């Protein structure tokens, strides 16, 4: 049985009792609806405890999370992200009322009108290596290699990031790391971290979002890169060496309680979430062993009921965003709902 993830911290669940010190923010993969959920969770964190994503030392993003991480790194105010990406149906305190018809929706149309993939495995050689060496590769890597060859375009995602990237330079504060997978070697690459290939931020984000089966690999420096979820849907352990005081993890593809959904497709998606949760448990363990306090937020049963079985259904993002705002605020305010305080010496569970 998969143990549900919650909030894991040596402080209280509602508000940190003292300054967290050096802080990291991890925003995991989750496609269109996972991104909407993470945005709602971020807004709740801001409204309940004053959490400022731009104030962290480093932000790590994978797939849909890389879009939010890039915007955080570029200094885009949280309210502006909400206006552009939540669906525009809600009025947020501190912003002007949003007319839904005026919201630029071209980013979400990339997942709404995807062409059918080419029915051939994306990389049989990588699939064979990953299945033959299960201790060296994750199951997600094998799945990514076996997925059909996607034909969608991520150009609107790159254009969105470029729109907010001042002067075209890579963000320095917070340090912004974007996780992708080298599609030939199966290795994780953290763009933006010293020692990794140099590439423009929009290209790195498109590479991180290039989900096999939906989009083709993105070329960078003569190599092909795909969604960083091919290694891990969170990749929180890339922060182990930084030995931060606190790491806040938003994990749209993990579980914070039971999954109320029914049906074959929901069960398949739930199996993926179970695998992601177990992987995240190990990542949290590595971070806590390194001395970091870790707080993990993941969708509750109520969130999952709204998300449904298809995380690519962008038409539901407004409802998912609104639900995430409410459920995360409830967790922060009461410490209930599967997200209580956890001492770093205890197992990752709720």
Coordinates of C-alpha atoms in Angstrom, one line a residue:
X1 CA 0.0 0.0 0.0
X2 CA 1.2 3.5 -0.8
X3 CA 1.6 5.7 2.2
X4 CA 0.1 9.2 1.6
X5 CA 2.5 12.1 1.6
X6 CA 1.9 15.2 3.6
X7 CA 3.8 18.1 5.0
X8 CA 7.0 17.2 6.8
X9 CA 8.6 19.7 9.0
X10 CA 10.1 20.2 12.4
X11 CA 7.9 23.3 12.8
X12 CA 4.1 23.6 13.0
X13 CA 2.0 22.9 10.0
X14 CA 0.3 26.2 9.8
X15 CA 3.1 28.7 10.1
X16 CA 6.9 28.2 10.6
X17 CA 7.7 29.3 14.2
X18 CA 11.0 30.8 13.1
X19 CA 12.9 32.0 10.0
X20 CA 13.4 29.0 7.8
X21 CA 16.9 30.1 6.8
X22 CA 18.2 29.0 3.4
X23 CA 15.2 27.7 1.5
X24 CA 14.5 25.8 -1.6
X25 CA 11.3 25.3 -3.6
X26 CA 10.6 22.3 -5.8
X27 CA 7.6 22.3 -8.2
X28 CA 7.0 18.9 -9.7
X29 CA 5.6 17.6 -13.0
X30 CA 1.9 17.1 -13.5
X31 CA 0.9 18.3 -17.0
X32 CA -1.8 21.0 -17.4
X33 CA -3.8 20.1 -14.3
X34 CA -0.8 19.5 -12.2
X35 CA 0.5 22.9 -13.1
X36 CA -2.9 24.4 -12.1
X37 CA -2.8 22.6 -8.8
X38 CA 0.7 23.7 -8.0
X39 CA -0.2 27.3 -8.8
X40 CA -3.2 27.1 -6.4
X41 CA -1.0 25.6 -3.7
X42 CA 1.5 28.4 -4.2
X43 CA -1.2 31.0 -3.8
X44 CA -2.5 29.4 -0.6
X45 CA 1.0 29.3 0.8
X46 CA 1.4 33.0 0.1
X47 CA -2.0 33.9 1.5
X48 CA -1.8 31.8 4.7
X49 CA 1.8 32.1 5.8
X50 CA 3.2 34.8 3.6
X51 CA 5.4 32.4 1.6
X52 CA 7.2 34.3 -1.2
X53 CA 8.4 32.0 -4.0
X54 CA 10.7 34.7 -5.2
X55 CA 12.4 34.8 -1.8
X56 CA 13.8 31.3 -1.9
X57 CA 17.4 30.6 -2.6
X58 CA 16.8 28.1 -5.4
X59 CA 13.7 26.9 -7.3
X60 CA 13.6 23.6 -9.1
X61 CA 11.0 22.8 -11.8
X62 CA 10.2 19.7 -13.7
X63 CA 7.8 19.6 -16.8
X64 CA 4.8 21.8 -16.0
X65 CA 6.6 22.8 -12.8
X66 CA 9.4 24.1 -14.8
X67 CA 7.1 26.7 -16.3
X68 CA 6.2 28.0 -12.9
X69 CA 9.8 27.8 -11.7
X70 CA 11.0 29.8 -14.7
X71 CA 8.4 32.5 -14.1
X72 CA 9.4 32.6 -10.4
X73 CA 13.0 33.0 -11.4
X74 CA 12.1 35.7 -13.8
X75 CA 10.5 37.7 -11.0
X76 CA 6.9 37.4 -12.3
X77 CA 4.5 38.3 -9.4
X78 CA 2.4 35.4 -8.2
X79 CA -0.8 37.3 -8.9
X80 CA 0.3 37.8 -12.5
X81 CA 1.0 34.1 -12.9
X82 CA -2.5 33.5 -11.6
X83 CA -4.0 35.8 -14.1
X84 CA -2.2 34.2 -17.0
X85 CA -2.3 30.5 -16.1
X86 CA -5.2 29.7 -13.8
X87 CA -8.0 30.1 -16.4
X88 CA -8.8 33.7 -15.5
X89 CA -12.1 32.9 -13.8
X90 CA -11.2 34.1 -10.4
X91 CA -10.5 37.5 -8.9
X92 CA -7.4 37.4 -6.7
X93 CA -6.7 39.9 -4.0
X94 CA -4.3 42.6 -5.1
X95 CA -5.1 42.2 -8.8
X96 CA -7.4 43.8 -11.2
X97 CA -10.5 41.8 -12.1
X98 CA -9.9 39.4 -14.9
X99 CA -12.1 39.0 -18.0
X100 CA -11.9 35.4 -19.0
X101 CA -12.2 36.3 -22.6
X102 CA -9.1 38.5 -22.4
X103 CA -6.8 35.9 -21.0
X104 CA -4.2 34.6 -23.5
X105 CA -4.9 30.9 -23.7
X106 CA -2.3 29.9 -26.3
X107 CA -0.1 28.0 -23.8
X108 CA -2.9 25.7 -22.8
X109 CA -4.0 25.1 -26.3
X110 CA -0.8 23.1 -26.9
X111 CA -2.3 20.3 -24.8
X112 CA -5.8 20.8 -26.1
X113 CA -5.2 20.2 -29.8
X114 CA -2.4 17.7 -29.9
X115 CA -1.9 15.7 -33.1
X116 CA -1.9 11.9 -32.8
X117 CA 1.6 10.6 -32.2
X118 CA 3.5 8.4 -34.6
X119 CA 2.8 4.8 -33.4
X120 CA 6.4 3.8 -33.0
X121 CA 8.5 3.7 -29.7
X122 CA 10.5 6.9 -29.2
X123 CA 13.7 5.2 -28.3
X124 CA 14.0 1.4 -28.3
X125 CA 17.7 1.4 -27.4
X126 CA 17.1 3.4 -24.3
X127 CA 14.1 1.2 -23.4
X128 CA 16.2 -1.9 -23.7
X129 CA 18.9 -0.5 -21.5
X130 CA 16.6 0.8 -18.9
X131 CA 14.6 -2.4 -18.7
X132 CA 17.8 -4.5 -18.6
X133 CA 19.3 -2.4 -15.8
X134 CA 16.4 -1.6 -13.4
X135 CA 18.8 -0.5 -10.6
X136 CA 20.4 2.1 -12.9
X137 CA 17.2 3.6 -14.5
X138 CA 13.7 4.2 -13.2
X139 CA 10.6 2.7 -14.6
X140 CA 9.6 6.2 -15.7
X141 CA 12.7 6.2 -18.0
X142 CA 11.6 2.9 -19.6
X143 CA 8.0 4.3 -20.0
X144 CA 9.4 7.5 -21.6
X145 CA 11.5 5.5 -24.1
X146 CA 8.6 3.2 -25.1
X147 CA 6.1 6.0 -25.5
X148 CA 5.1 6.8 -29.1
X149 CA 6.7 9.6 -30.9
X150 CA 4.9 12.8 -30.1
X151 CA 4.2 15.5 -32.7
X152 CA 2.9 18.4 -30.6
X153 CA 4.5 21.9 -30.4
X154 CA 5.8 23.6 -27.3
X155 CA 6.6 26.8 -29.0
X156 CA 3.9 28.8 -27.0
X157 CA 5.5 27.6 -23.8
X158 CA 8.9 28.9 -24.8
X159 CA 7.3 32.2 -26.0
X160 CA 5.6 32.6 -22.6
X161 CA 8.9 32.2 -20.7
X162 CA 10.8 34.5 -23.2
X163 CA 8.1 37.2 -22.7
X164 CA 9.1 37.5 -19.0
X165 CA 12.8 36.9 -19.3
X166 CA 14.5 40.2 -18.8
X167 CA 17.3 40.7 -21.3
X168 CA 17.4 37.0 -22.1
X169 CA 19.7 36.2 -19.2
X170 CA 19.3 33.1 -17.0
X171 CA 17.8 34.0 -13.6
X172 CA 20.3 34.3 -10.7
X173 CA 18.0 35.0 -7.7
X174 CA 16.5 32.8 -7.0
X175 CA 18.8 30.3 -8.7
X176 CA 16.5 28.5 -11.2
X177 CA 17.1 24.9 -12.1
X178 CA 15.1 23.2 -14.8
X179 CA 15.2 19.4 -15.0
X180 CA 15.1 17.4 -18.2
X181 CA 16.2 13.9 -19.3
X182 CA 18.8 13.2 -22.0
X183 CA 16.8 11.1 -24.3
X184 CA 19.8 9.1 -25.5
X185 CA 21.6 8.3 -22.2
X186 CA 18.6 8.4 -19.9
X187 CA 20.5 10.7 -17.5
X188 CA 19.0 13.6 -15.6
X189 CA 20.2 17.0 -16.6
X190 CA 19.6 20.0 -14.4
X191 CA 19.7 23.1 -16.7
X192 CA 20.9 26.2 -14.8
X193 CA 23.1 24.3 -12.4
X194 CA 26.9 24.8 -12.8
X195 CA 28.5 22.2 -15.0
X196 CA 25.4 21.5 -17.1
X197 CA 24.9 22.4 -20.8
X198 CA 24.3 26.1 -21.5
X199 CA 21.0 26.8 -23.1
X200 CA 18.5 29.7 -23.1
X201 CA 15.8 29.4 -20.4
X202 CA 12.9 29.0 -22.8
X203 CA 14.6 26.1 -24.5
X204 CA 15.3 24.4 -21.2
X205 CA 11.7 24.7 -20.2
X206 CA 10.5 23.3 -23.5
X207 CA 12.9 20.4 -23.0
X208 CA 11.6 19.8 -19.5
X209 CA 8.0 19.9 -20.8
X210 CA 8.6 17.6 -23.8
X211 CA 6.5 14.7 -22.5
X212 CA 7.1 11.5 -24.6
X213 CA 4.0 10.5 -26.5
X214 CA 2.9 14.1 -26.8
X215 CA 5.9 16.1 -27.9
X216 CA 9.1 15.4 -29.7
X217 CA 12.5 15.7 -28.0
X218 CA 14.0 19.2 -27.8
X219 CA 17.5 19.6 -29.3
X220 CA 20.1 21.4 -27.1
X221 CA 23.7 21.5 -28.0
X222 CA 23.5 18.5 -30.3
X223 CA 21.7 16.3 -27.9
X224 CA 18.0 15.4 -27.5
X225 CA 16.1 16.2 -24.3
X226 CA 12.7 15.2 -23.0
X227 CA 10.5 15.7 -19.9
X228 CA 12.5 15.5 -16.7
X229 CA 9.6 13.3 -15.3
X230 CA 11.3 10.5 -17.2
X231 CA 13.6 10.3 -14.2
X232 CA 11.4 11.6 -11.4
X233 CA 8.2 13.7 -11.4
X234 CA 9.7 15.8 -8.5
X235 CA 13.5 15.6 -8.7
X236 CA 13.7 17.0 -5.2
X237 CA 16.9 15.2 -4.5
X238 CA 18.9 17.5 -6.8
X239 CA 19.0 19.8 -3.8
X240 CA 20.7 17.3 -1.4
X241 CA 24.2 18.8 -1.9
X242 CA 23.0 22.3 -1.1
X243 CA 22.1 21.3 2.4
X244 CA 19.3 23.9 2.7
X245 CA 17.6 24.6 6.0
X246 CA 14.1 24.0 4.4
X247 CA 12.8 22.6 1.2
X248 CA 9.2 23.1 0.2
X249 CA 8.0 20.5 -2.3
X250 CA 4.9 20.8 -4.4
X251 CA 4.2 17.4 -5.9
X252 CA 1.1 17.4 -8.2
X253 CA 1.6 13.7 -9.2
X254 CA 2.0 12.3 -5.7
X255 CA -0.7 11.4 -3.2
X256 CA -1.7 13.1 0.1
X257 CA -4.5 10.6 0.9
X258 CA -6.7 8.0 -0.6
X259 CA -7.7 8.2 -4.3
X260 CA -11.5 8.4 -4.6
X261 CA -11.6 8.0 -8.4
X262 CA -12.9 4.9 -10.1
X263 CA -12.5 3.5 -13.6
X264 CA -9.7 1.8 -15.5
X265 CA -8.1 5.1 -16.6
X266 CA -8.2 6.5 -13.1
X267 CA -6.7 3.3 -11.7
X268 CA -3.8 3.5 -14.2
X269 CA -3.2 7.1 -13.3
X270 CA -3.4 6.2 -9.7
X271 CA -0.7 3.5 -10.2
X272 CA 1.6 6.2 -11.6
X273 CA 0.9 8.4 -8.6
X274 CA 1.7 5.6 -6.3
X275 CA 5.1 5.1 -8.0
X276 CA 5.7 8.8 -7.8
X277 CA 4.9 8.9 -4.1
X278 CA 7.3 6.1 -3.3
X279 CA 10.0 7.8 -5.3
X280 CA 9.4 11.0 -3.5
X281 CA 9.6 9.3 -0.1
X282 CA 13.2 8.3 -1.0
X283 CA 14.0 11.8 -2.2
X284 CA 12.6 13.3 1.0
X285 CA 14.7 10.8 3.0
X286 CA 17.9 11.9 1.2
X287 CA 17.1 15.5 1.9
X288 CA 16.3 15.0 5.6
X289 CA 19.5 12.9 6.0
X290 CA 21.4 15.9 4.7
X291 CA 19.9 18.0 7.4
X292 CA 17.1 19.8 5.5
X293 CA 13.6 20.2 6.9
X294 CA 11.1 19.2 4.2
X295 CA 7.5 20.1 3.7
X296 CA 5.7 18.2 1.1
X297 CA 2.3 19.2 -0.4
X298 CA 0.4 16.9 -2.7
X299 CA -3.2 16.7 -4.0
X300 CA -5.8 15.5 -1.5
X301 CA -8.8 13.3 -2.2
X302 CA -10.9 16.4 -2.9
X303 CA -8.3 17.6 -5.4
X304 CA -8.1 14.3 -7.2
X305 CA -11.9 14.2 -7.6
X306 CA -11.7 17.5 -9.4
X307 CA -8.6 16.6 -11.4
X308 CA -10.2 13.5 -12.8
X309 CA -8.4 10.8 -14.7
X310 CA -6.9 13.0 -17.5
X311 CA -4.2 15.5 -16.3
X312 CA -3.9 16.9 -19.8
X313 CA -7.5 18.2 -19.8
X314 CA -6.7 21.9 -19.7
X315 CA -10.4 22.8 -19.7
X316 CA -10.5 21.8 -16.0
X317 CA -7.6 23.9 -14.8
X318 CA -9.7 26.7 -13.3
X319 CA -11.6 24.3 -11.1
X320 CA -8.4 22.5 -10.1
X321 CA -6.7 25.8 -9.3
X322 CA -9.6 26.9 -7.1
X323 CA -9.8 23.6 -5.3
X324 CA -6.1 23.6 -4.6
X325 CA -6.3 27.0 -3.2
X326 CA -9.0 25.9 -0.8
X327 CA -7.5 22.5 0.2
X328 CA -4.0 23.7 0.7
X329 CA -5.2 26.7 2.8
X330 CA -7.2 24.2 4.9
X331 CA -4.1 22.1 5.4
X332 CA -2.0 25.1 6.4
X333 CA -4.6 26.5 8.7
X334 CA -5.5 23.3 10.6
X335 CA -2.6 20.9 10.1
X336 CA -5.2 18.3 9.0
X337 CA -6.0 16.6 5.7
X338 CA -2.9 14.4 5.6
X339 CA -0.3 17.2 6.0
X340 CA 0.8 17.3 9.6
X341 CA 4.2 18.2 11.1
X342 CA 6.9 15.6 10.8
X343 CA 10.2 15.3 12.6
X344 CA 13.1 14.6 10.2
X345 CA 13.8 11.4 12.0
X346 CA 10.4 9.9 11.3
X347 CA 9.3 8.1 8.1
X348 CA 7.6 10.0 5.3
X349 CA 3.9 9.3 6.0
X350 CA 0.8 11.1 7.2

